[in-house]
Coordinates of C-alpha atoms in Angstrom, one line a residue:
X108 CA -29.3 -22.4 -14.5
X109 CA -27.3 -22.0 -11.1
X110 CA -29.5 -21.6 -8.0
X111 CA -28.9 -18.5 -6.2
X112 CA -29.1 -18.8 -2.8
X113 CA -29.0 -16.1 0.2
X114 CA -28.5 -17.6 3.5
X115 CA -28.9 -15.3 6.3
X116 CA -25.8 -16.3 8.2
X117 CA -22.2 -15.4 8.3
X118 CA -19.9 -17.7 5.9
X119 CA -17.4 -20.6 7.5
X120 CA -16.2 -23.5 6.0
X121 CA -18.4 -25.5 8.1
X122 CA -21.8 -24.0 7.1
X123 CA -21.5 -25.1 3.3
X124 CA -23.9 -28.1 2.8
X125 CA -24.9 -27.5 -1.4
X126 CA -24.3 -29.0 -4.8
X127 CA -24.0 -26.6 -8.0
X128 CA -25.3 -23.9 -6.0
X129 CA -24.2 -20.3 -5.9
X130 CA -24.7 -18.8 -2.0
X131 CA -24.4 -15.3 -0.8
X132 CA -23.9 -15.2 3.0
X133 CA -24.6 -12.0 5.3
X134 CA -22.5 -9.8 6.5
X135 CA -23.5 -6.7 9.1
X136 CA -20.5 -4.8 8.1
X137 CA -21.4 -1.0 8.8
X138 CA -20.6 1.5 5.4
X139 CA -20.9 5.0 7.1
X140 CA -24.3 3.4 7.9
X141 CA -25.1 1.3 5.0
X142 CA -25.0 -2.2 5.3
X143 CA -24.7 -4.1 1.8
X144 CA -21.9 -6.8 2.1
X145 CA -22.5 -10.2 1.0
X146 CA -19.6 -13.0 0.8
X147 CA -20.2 -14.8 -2.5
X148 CA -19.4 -19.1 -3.3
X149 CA -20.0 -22.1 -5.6
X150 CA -20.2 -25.1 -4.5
X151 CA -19.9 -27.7 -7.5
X152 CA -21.2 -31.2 -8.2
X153 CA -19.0 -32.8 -5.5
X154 CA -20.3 -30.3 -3.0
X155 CA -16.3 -28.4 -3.2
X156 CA -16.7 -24.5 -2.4
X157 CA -15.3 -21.9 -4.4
X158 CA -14.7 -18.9 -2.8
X159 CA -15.5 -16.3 -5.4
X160 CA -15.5 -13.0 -3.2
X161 CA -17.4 -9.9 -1.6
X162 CA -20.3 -8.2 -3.8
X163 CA -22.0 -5.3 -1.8
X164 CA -26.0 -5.1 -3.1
X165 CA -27.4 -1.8 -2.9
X166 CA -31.3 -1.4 -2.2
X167 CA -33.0 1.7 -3.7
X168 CA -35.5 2.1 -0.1
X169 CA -32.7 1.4 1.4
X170 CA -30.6 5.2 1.3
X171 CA -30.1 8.4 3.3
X172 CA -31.6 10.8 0.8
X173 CA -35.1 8.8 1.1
X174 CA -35.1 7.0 4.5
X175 CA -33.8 7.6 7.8
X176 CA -33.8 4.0 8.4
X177 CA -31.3 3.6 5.6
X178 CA -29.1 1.7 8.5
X179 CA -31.6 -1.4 7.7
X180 CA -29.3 -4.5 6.6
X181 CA -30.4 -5.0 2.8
X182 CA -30.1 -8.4 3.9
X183 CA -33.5 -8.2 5.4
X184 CA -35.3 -7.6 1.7
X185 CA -33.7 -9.6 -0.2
X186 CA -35.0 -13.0 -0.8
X187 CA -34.0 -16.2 -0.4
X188 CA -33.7 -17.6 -3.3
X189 CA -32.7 -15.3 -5.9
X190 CA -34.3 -15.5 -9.7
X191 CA -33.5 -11.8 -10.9
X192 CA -32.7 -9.2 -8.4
X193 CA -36.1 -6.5 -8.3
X194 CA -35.2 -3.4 -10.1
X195 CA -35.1 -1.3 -7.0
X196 CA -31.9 -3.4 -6.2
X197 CA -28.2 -3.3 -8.3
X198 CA -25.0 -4.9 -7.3
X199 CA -21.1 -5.0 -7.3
X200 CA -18.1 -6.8 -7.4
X201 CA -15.3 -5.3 -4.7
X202 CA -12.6 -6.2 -6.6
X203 CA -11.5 -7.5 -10.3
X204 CA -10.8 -10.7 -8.5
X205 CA -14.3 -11.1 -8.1
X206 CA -15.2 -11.2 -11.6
X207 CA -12.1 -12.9 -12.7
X208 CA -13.1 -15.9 -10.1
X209 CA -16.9 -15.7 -11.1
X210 CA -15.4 -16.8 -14.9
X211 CA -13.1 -19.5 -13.5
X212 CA -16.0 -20.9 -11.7
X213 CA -18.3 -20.4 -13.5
X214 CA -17.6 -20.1 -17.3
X215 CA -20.4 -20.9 -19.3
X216 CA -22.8 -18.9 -16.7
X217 CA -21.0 -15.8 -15.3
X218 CA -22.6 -13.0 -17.3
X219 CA -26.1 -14.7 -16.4
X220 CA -25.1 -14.6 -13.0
X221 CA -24.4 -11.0 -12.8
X222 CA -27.4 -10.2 -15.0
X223 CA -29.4 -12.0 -12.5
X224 CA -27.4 -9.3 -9.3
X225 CA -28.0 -6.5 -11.7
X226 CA -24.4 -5.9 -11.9
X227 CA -23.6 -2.2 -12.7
X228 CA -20.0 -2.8 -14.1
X229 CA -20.9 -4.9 -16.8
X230 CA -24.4 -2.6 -17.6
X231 CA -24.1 0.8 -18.8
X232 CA -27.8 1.6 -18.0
X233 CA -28.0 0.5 -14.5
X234 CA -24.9 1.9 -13.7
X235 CA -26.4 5.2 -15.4
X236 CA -29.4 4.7 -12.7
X237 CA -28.0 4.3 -10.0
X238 CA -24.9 6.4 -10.5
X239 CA -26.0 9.3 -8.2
X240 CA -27.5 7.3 -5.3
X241 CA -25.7 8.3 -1.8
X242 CA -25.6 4.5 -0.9
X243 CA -23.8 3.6 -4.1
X244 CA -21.3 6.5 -3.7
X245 CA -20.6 5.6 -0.1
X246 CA -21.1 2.1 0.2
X247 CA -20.8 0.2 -3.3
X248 CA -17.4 2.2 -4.8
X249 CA -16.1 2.8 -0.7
X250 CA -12.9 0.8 -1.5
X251 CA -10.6 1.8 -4.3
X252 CA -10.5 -2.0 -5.8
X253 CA -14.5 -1.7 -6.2
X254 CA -14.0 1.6 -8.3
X255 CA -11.5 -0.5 -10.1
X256 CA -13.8 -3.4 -11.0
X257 CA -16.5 -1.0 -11.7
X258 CA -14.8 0.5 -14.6
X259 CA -12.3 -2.7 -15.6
X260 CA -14.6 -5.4 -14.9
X261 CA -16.2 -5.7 -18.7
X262 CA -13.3 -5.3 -20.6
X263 CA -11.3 -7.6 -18.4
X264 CA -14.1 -10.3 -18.8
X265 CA -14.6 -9.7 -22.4
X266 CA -10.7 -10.3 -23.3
X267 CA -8.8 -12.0 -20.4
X268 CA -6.5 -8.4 -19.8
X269 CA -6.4 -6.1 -17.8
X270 CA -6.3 -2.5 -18.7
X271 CA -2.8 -0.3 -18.3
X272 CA -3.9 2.7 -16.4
X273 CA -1.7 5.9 -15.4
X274 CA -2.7 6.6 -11.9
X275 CA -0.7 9.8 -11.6
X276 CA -2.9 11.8 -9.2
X277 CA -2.8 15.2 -7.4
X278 CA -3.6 15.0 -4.0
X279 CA -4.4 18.1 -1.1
X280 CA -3.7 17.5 2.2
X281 CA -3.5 19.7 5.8
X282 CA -0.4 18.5 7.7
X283 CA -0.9 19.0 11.4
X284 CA 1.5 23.0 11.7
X285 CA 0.1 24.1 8.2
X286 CA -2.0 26.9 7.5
X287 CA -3.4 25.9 4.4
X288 CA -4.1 22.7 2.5
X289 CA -1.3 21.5 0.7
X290 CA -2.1 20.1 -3.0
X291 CA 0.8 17.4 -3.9
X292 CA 1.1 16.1 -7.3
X293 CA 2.2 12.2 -7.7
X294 CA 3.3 11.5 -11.2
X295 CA 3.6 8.3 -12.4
X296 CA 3.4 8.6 -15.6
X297 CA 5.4 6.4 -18.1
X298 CA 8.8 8.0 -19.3
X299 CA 10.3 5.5 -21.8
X300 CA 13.4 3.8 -20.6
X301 CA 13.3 5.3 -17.1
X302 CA 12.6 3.8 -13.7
X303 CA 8.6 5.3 -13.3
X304 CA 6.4 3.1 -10.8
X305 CA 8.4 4.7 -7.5
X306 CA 7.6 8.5 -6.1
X307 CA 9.7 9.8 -3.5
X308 CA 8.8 12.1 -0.8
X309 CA 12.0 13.5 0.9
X310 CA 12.2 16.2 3.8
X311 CA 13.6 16.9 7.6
X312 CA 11.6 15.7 10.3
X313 CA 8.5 17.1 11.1
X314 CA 7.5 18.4 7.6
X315 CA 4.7 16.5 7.4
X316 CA 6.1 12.6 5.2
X317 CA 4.4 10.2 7.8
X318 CA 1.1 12.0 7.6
X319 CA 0.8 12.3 4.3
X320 CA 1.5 8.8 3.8
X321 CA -1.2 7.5 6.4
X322 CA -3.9 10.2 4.9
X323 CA -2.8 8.8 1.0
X324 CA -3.7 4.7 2.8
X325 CA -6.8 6.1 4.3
X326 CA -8.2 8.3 0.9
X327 CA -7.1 6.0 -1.3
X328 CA -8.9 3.1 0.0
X329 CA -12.1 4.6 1.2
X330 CA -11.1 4.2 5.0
X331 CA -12.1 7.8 5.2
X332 CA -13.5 8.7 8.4
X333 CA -9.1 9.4 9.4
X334 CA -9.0 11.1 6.2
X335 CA -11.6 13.5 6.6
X336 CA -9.5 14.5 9.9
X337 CA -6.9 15.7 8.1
X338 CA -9.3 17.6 5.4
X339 CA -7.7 15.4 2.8
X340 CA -9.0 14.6 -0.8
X341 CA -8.2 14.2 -4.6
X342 CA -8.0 17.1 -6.6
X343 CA -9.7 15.5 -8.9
X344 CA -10.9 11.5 -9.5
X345 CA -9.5 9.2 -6.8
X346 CA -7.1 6.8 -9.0
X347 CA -8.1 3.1 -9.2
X348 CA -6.0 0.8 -7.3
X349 CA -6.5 -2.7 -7.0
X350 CA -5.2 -2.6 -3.4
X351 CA -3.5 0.0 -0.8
X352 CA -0.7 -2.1 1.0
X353 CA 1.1 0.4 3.6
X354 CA 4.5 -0.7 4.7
X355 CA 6.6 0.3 8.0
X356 CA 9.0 -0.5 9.8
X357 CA 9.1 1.7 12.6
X358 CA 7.3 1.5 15.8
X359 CA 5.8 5.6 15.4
X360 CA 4.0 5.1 11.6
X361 CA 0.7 6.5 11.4
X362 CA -0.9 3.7 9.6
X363 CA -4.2 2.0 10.5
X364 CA -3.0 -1.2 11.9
X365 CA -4.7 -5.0 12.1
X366 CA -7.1 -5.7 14.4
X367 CA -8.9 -8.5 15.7
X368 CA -12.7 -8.6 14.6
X369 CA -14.9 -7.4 17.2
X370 CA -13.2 -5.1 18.5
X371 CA -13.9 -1.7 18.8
X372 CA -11.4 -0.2 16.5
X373 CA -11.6 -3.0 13.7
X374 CA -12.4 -2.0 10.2
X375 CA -12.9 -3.5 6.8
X376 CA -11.6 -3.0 3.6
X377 CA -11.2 -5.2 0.6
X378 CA -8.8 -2.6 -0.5
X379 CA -6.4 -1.8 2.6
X380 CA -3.8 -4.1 4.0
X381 CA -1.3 -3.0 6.8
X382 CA 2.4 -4.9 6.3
X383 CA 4.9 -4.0 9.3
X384 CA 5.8 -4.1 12.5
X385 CA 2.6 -2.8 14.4
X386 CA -1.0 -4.0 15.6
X387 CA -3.1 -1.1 17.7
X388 CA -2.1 -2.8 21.0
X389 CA 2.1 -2.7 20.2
X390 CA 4.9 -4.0 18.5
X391 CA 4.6 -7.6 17.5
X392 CA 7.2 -10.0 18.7
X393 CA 9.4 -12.0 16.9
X394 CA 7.5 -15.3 17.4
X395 CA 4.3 -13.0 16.2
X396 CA 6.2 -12.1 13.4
X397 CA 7.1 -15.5 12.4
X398 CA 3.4 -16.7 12.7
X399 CA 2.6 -13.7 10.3
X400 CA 5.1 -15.3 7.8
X401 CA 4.1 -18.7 7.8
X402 CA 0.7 -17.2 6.9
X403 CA 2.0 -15.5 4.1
X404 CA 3.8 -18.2 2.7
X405 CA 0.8 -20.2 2.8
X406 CA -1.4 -17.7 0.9
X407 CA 1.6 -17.2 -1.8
X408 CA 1.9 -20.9 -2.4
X409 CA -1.9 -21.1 -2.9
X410 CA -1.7 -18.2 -4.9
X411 CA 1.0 -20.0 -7.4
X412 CA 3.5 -17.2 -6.3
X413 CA 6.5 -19.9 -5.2
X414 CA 8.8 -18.6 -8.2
X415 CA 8.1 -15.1 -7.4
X416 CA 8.9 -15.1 -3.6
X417 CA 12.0 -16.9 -4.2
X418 CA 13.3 -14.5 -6.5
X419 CA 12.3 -11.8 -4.9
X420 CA 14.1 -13.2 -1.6
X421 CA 17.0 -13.6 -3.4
X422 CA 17.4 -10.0 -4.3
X423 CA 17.0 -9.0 -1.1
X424 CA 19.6 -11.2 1.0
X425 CA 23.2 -12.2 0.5
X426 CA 24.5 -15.0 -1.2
X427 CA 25.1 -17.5 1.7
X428 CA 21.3 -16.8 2.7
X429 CA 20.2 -18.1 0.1
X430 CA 20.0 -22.1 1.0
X431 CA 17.8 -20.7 4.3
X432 CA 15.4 -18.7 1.9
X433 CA 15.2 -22.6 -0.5
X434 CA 14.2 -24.4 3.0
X435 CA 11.9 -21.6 4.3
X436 CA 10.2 -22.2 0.7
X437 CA 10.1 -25.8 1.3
X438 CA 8.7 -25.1 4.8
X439 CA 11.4 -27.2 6.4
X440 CA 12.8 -24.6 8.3
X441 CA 10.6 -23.7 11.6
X442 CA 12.2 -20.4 12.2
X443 CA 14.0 -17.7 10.4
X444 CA 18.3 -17.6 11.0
X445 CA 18.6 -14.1 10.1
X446 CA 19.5 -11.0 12.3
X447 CA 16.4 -8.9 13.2
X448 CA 16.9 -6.3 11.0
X449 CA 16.6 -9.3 8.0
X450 CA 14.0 -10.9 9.9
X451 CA 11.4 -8.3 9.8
X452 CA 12.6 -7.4 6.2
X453 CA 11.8 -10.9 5.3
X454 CA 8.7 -11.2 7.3
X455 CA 7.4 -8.0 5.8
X456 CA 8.1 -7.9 2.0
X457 CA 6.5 -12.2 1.9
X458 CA 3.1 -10.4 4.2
X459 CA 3.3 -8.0 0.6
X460 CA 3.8 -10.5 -1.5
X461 CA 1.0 -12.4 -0.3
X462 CA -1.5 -9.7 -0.7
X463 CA -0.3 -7.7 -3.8
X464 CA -2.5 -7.3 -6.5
X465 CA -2.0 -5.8 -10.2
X466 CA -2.3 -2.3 -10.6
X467 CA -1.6 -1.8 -6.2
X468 CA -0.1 0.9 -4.8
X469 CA 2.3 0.5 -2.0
X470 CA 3.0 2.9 0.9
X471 CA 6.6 2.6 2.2
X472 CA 7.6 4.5 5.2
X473 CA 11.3 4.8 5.8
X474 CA 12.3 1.6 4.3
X475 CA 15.9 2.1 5.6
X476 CA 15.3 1.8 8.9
X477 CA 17.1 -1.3 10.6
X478 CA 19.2 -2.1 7.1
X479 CA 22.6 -1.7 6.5
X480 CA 23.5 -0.2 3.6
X481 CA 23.5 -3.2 1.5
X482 CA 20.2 -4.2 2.6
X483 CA 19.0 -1.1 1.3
X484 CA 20.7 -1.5 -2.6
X485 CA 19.0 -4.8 -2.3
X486 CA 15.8 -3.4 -1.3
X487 CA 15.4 -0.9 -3.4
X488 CA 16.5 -3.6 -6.3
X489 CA 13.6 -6.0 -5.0
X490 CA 10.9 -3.4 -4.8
X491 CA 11.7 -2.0 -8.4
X492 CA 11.6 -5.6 -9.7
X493 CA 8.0 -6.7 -7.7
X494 CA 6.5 -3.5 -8.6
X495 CA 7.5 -4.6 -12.3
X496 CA 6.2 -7.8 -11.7
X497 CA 2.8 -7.0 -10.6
X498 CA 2.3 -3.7 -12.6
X499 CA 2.0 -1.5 -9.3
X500 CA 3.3 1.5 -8.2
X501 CA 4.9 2.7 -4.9
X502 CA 5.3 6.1 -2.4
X503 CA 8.1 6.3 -0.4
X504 CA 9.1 8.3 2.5
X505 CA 12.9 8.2 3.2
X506 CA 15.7 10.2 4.3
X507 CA 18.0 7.7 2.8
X508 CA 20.7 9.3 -0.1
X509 CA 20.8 5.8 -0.9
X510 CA 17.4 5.1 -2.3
X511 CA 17.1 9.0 -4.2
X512 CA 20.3 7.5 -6.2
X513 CA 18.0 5.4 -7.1
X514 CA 15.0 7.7 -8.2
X515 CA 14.6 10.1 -11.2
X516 CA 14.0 13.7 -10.1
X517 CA 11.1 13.8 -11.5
X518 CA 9.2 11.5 -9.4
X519 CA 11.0 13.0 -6.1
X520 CA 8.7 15.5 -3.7
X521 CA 11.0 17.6 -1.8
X522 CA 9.2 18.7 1.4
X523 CA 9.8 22.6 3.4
X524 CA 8.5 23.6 6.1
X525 CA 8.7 28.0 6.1
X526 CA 7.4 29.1 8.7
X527 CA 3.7 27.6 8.8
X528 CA 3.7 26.9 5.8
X529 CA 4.4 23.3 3.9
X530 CA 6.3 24.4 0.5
X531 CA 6.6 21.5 -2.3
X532 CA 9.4 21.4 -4.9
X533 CA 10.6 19.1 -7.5
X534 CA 15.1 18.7 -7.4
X535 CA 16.5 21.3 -9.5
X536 CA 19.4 18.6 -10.2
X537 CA 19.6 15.0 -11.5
X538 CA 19.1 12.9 -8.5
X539 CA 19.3 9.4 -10.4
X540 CA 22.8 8.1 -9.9
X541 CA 24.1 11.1 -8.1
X542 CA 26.9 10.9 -5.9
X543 CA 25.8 10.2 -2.2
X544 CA 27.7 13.2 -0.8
X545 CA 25.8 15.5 -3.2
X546 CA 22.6 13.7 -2.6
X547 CA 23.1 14.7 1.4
X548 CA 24.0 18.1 0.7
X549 CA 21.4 19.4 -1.9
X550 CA 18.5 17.5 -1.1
X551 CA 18.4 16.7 2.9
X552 CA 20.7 20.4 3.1
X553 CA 22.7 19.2 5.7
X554 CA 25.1 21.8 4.3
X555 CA 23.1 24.4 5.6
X556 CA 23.9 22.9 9.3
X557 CA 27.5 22.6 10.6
X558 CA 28.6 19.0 10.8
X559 CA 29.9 17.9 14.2
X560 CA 33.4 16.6 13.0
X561 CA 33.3 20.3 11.4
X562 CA 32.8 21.6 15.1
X563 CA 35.4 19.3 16.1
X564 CA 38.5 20.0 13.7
X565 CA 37.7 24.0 13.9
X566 CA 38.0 23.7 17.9
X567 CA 41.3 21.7 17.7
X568 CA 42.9 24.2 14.9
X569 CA 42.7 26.8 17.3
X570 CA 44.7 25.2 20.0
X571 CA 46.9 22.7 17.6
X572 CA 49.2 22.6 14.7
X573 CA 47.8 20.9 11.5
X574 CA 50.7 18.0 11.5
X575 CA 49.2 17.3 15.7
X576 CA 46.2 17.1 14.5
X577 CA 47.1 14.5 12.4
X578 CA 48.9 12.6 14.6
X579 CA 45.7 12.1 16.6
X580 CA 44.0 10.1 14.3
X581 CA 47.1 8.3 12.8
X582 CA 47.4 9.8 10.0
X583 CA 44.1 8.0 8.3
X584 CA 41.9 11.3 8.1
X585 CA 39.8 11.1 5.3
X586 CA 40.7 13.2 2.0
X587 CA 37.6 15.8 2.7
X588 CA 38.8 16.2 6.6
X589 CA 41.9 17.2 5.6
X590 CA 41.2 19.6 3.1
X591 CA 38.5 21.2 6.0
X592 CA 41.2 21.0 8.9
X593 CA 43.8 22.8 6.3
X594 CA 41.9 25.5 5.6
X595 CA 40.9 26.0 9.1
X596 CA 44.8 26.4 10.4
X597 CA 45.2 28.4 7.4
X598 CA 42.4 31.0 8.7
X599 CA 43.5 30.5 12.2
X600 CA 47.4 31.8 10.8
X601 CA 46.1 34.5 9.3
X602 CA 44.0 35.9 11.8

């Protein structure tokens, strides 16, 4: 039988001095006032530490309903060297990774182990008991990958899989001109055949797409306190996602952004991870950016992922790029030899990489900004094939005709803004492989608003003959201009 041991000090490589030991270090982490994090490792016979991962322990004297001291660190009652947890305490894995390490590690021993932590995902009657506790609610199943585990943990122990979920969810949210709370329903459920794992949400500026996206990161990993702002929440259960990764590439998202620990604004989530452009204090630099990558490039070849970020790299950039992305691989190649527009593309989709998870949900805001319009085929391409890869699912906020081609109707969100009030529709028309043209018309309704070339060739019809007009642009007008400029003249005779 494995020691348990609880040190009451914060984990570093330095401070592991055991043999076949498994240690649970503190950490003062503030839930919404609970404090119940632990950082879980085992060292083995050669005294080699294996990180297996955060468990939060709950303490039944310990919670709001009984105790106005329910601040106390549960760290402070629970012993030193651990047996079998007391009944008054229960415990729980933030994440399937948790569980899924605790087996590598440990494979003879695990379900001991979390017998020992009175584990509530793998026992139906403590989970029963402690189900209603405010401290569980709000501390224990806080993140979204912790619900996950909670329900997935057993089954995935007991047979090595993971279970296919449908996350489709409705969500209610009050954008910042709106009346009333807006309820939004995300479907992603399976439709054989068809492209499923993407949701689109399309609309002019101002209707509301940015803050939507940063409410869905903040509900749907537990950060809530921004949430709650916005009088956000599920209609419904909150879906289980492994993790939240939100994705910009604009210098205006809403997104919570990384922070250094310690200061005043830093949070922590097992769930929530912040890919772009951004920290709270301004846009990173290109050097900054580049340490970011080579961070990520270390976590995905630890993570076995070398096959997977080469691939997806190669979807994403042209042909003669491709002997930079081999050497960047190989870490031969100190910086990146791309244009900036590729660089943070790069940059940002290996920082995803690195941190995906199956069953994740990814936040995308505007991916077209700084890509040209191949970029953005290749994009779309690569996301589609890593969301494939990883079972995971993505939001996206665009105004780009380019990626709705790209998206059954069905899982587009078309967003109006009447008067103070946000109206929600699904395309009446096939959006998937739609002509571009049609796309811009119907679903951004620039139709509705005069184009400026429009403005242009109806000023110069009233002052010039058709064939003069012509002549000013060489005779290469497009087919469409013409068509607009003859009809003009032809008004402009008449009247």
């Amino acid at each position: 039988m494995k020691n348990i041991i609880h040190k009451k000090s914060t984990w570093s490589p330095q401070t592991e001095s055991y043999k076949n030991e498994i240690v649970l270090y503190d950490d003062n982490w503030n839930d919404f006032g609970y404090r119940t994090t632990f950082h879980m490792t085992f060292c083995d016979n050669n005294g080699e530490v294996k990180r297996i991962g955060d468990i939060k322990i709950y303490y039944w004297d310990f919670d709001e309903k009984r105790n106005l001291n329910y601040m106390t660190a549960v760290s402070t009652v629970l012993p030193d060297y651990i047996i079998q947890l007391p009944e008054k305490f229960c415990s729980l894995g933030q994440s399937l990774q948790f569980y899924q390490n605790l087996k590598k590690y440990l494979p003879n021993e695990y379900m001991y182990v979390l017998q020992r932590l009175n584990d509530i995902a793998t026992n139906e009657t403590l989970r029963q008991g402690f189900w209603q506790e405010d401290g569980v609610q709000t501390s224990l199943l806080r993140d979204s990958s912790a619900e996950k585990a909670l329900y997935e943990a057993a089954n995935l122990l007991l047979s090595n899989q993971a279970k296919e979920n449908d996350i489709s969810f409705i969500y209610s949210i009050e954008v910042p001109y709106s009346e009333l709370d807006t309820e939004i329903v995300f479907d992603f459920s399976k439709t054989e055949n068809l492209p499923f794992r993407m949701n689109a949400l399309v609309g002019k500026n101002g209707t509301g797409k940015t803050q939507i996206l940063a409410g869905l990161a903040d509900s749907l990993s537990g950060l809530r306190d921004t949430a709650v702002q916005r009088n956000a929440k599920f209609v419904g259960k909150r879906p289980a996602v492994d993790k939240v990764i939100s994705i910009s590439f604009s210098a205006f998202d809403e997104f919570r952004k990384r922070t250094k620990e310690g200061d005043s604004d830093y949070y922590y989530s097992n769930s929530y991870v912040y890919c772009g452009i951004q920290t709270e204090k301004g846009t990173l630099s290109l050097e900054e950016l580049h340490k970011n990558f080579k961070k990520s490039l270390q976590i995905i070849w630890e993570k076995g992922r070398n096959d997977a970020w080469e691939n997806i790299m190669s979807e994403l950039m042209e042909q003669e790029h491709i002997s930079i992305i081999k050497n960047l691989m190989a870490q031969d190649e100190e910086k990146i030899h791309f244009s900036s527009g590729q660089h943070i593309l790069v940059c940002t989709m290996t920082e995803v990489l690195a941190n995906i998870e199956n069953e994740s949900i990814l936040l995308f805001d505007e991916p077209e900004l700084h890509l040209h319009p191949n970029a953005i085929a290749n994009t779309m391409r690569m996301f589609y094939h890593l969301l494939e890869e990883f079972n995971s699912y993505a939001i996206i906020a665009t105004h780009s005709p380019l990626i709705i081609q790209e998206i059954p109707s069905r899982y587009i969100r078309a967003l109006t803004r009447v008067n103070n009030i946000l109206s929600i529709h699904t395309p009446d028309n096939e959006c998937f492989g739609e002509n571009v043209t049609k796309i811009t018309d119907d679903i951004f309704d620039v139709r509705s608003t005069e184009s400026n070339y429009k403005s242009v060739l109806k000023k110069l019809s009233q002052k010039m003959e058709y064939d003069e007009i012509l002549a000013l642009f060489e005779g290469k007008l497009s087919f469409n201009a013409m068509i607009y400029l003859k009809n003009c003249c032809t008004r402009g005779n008449e009247e």
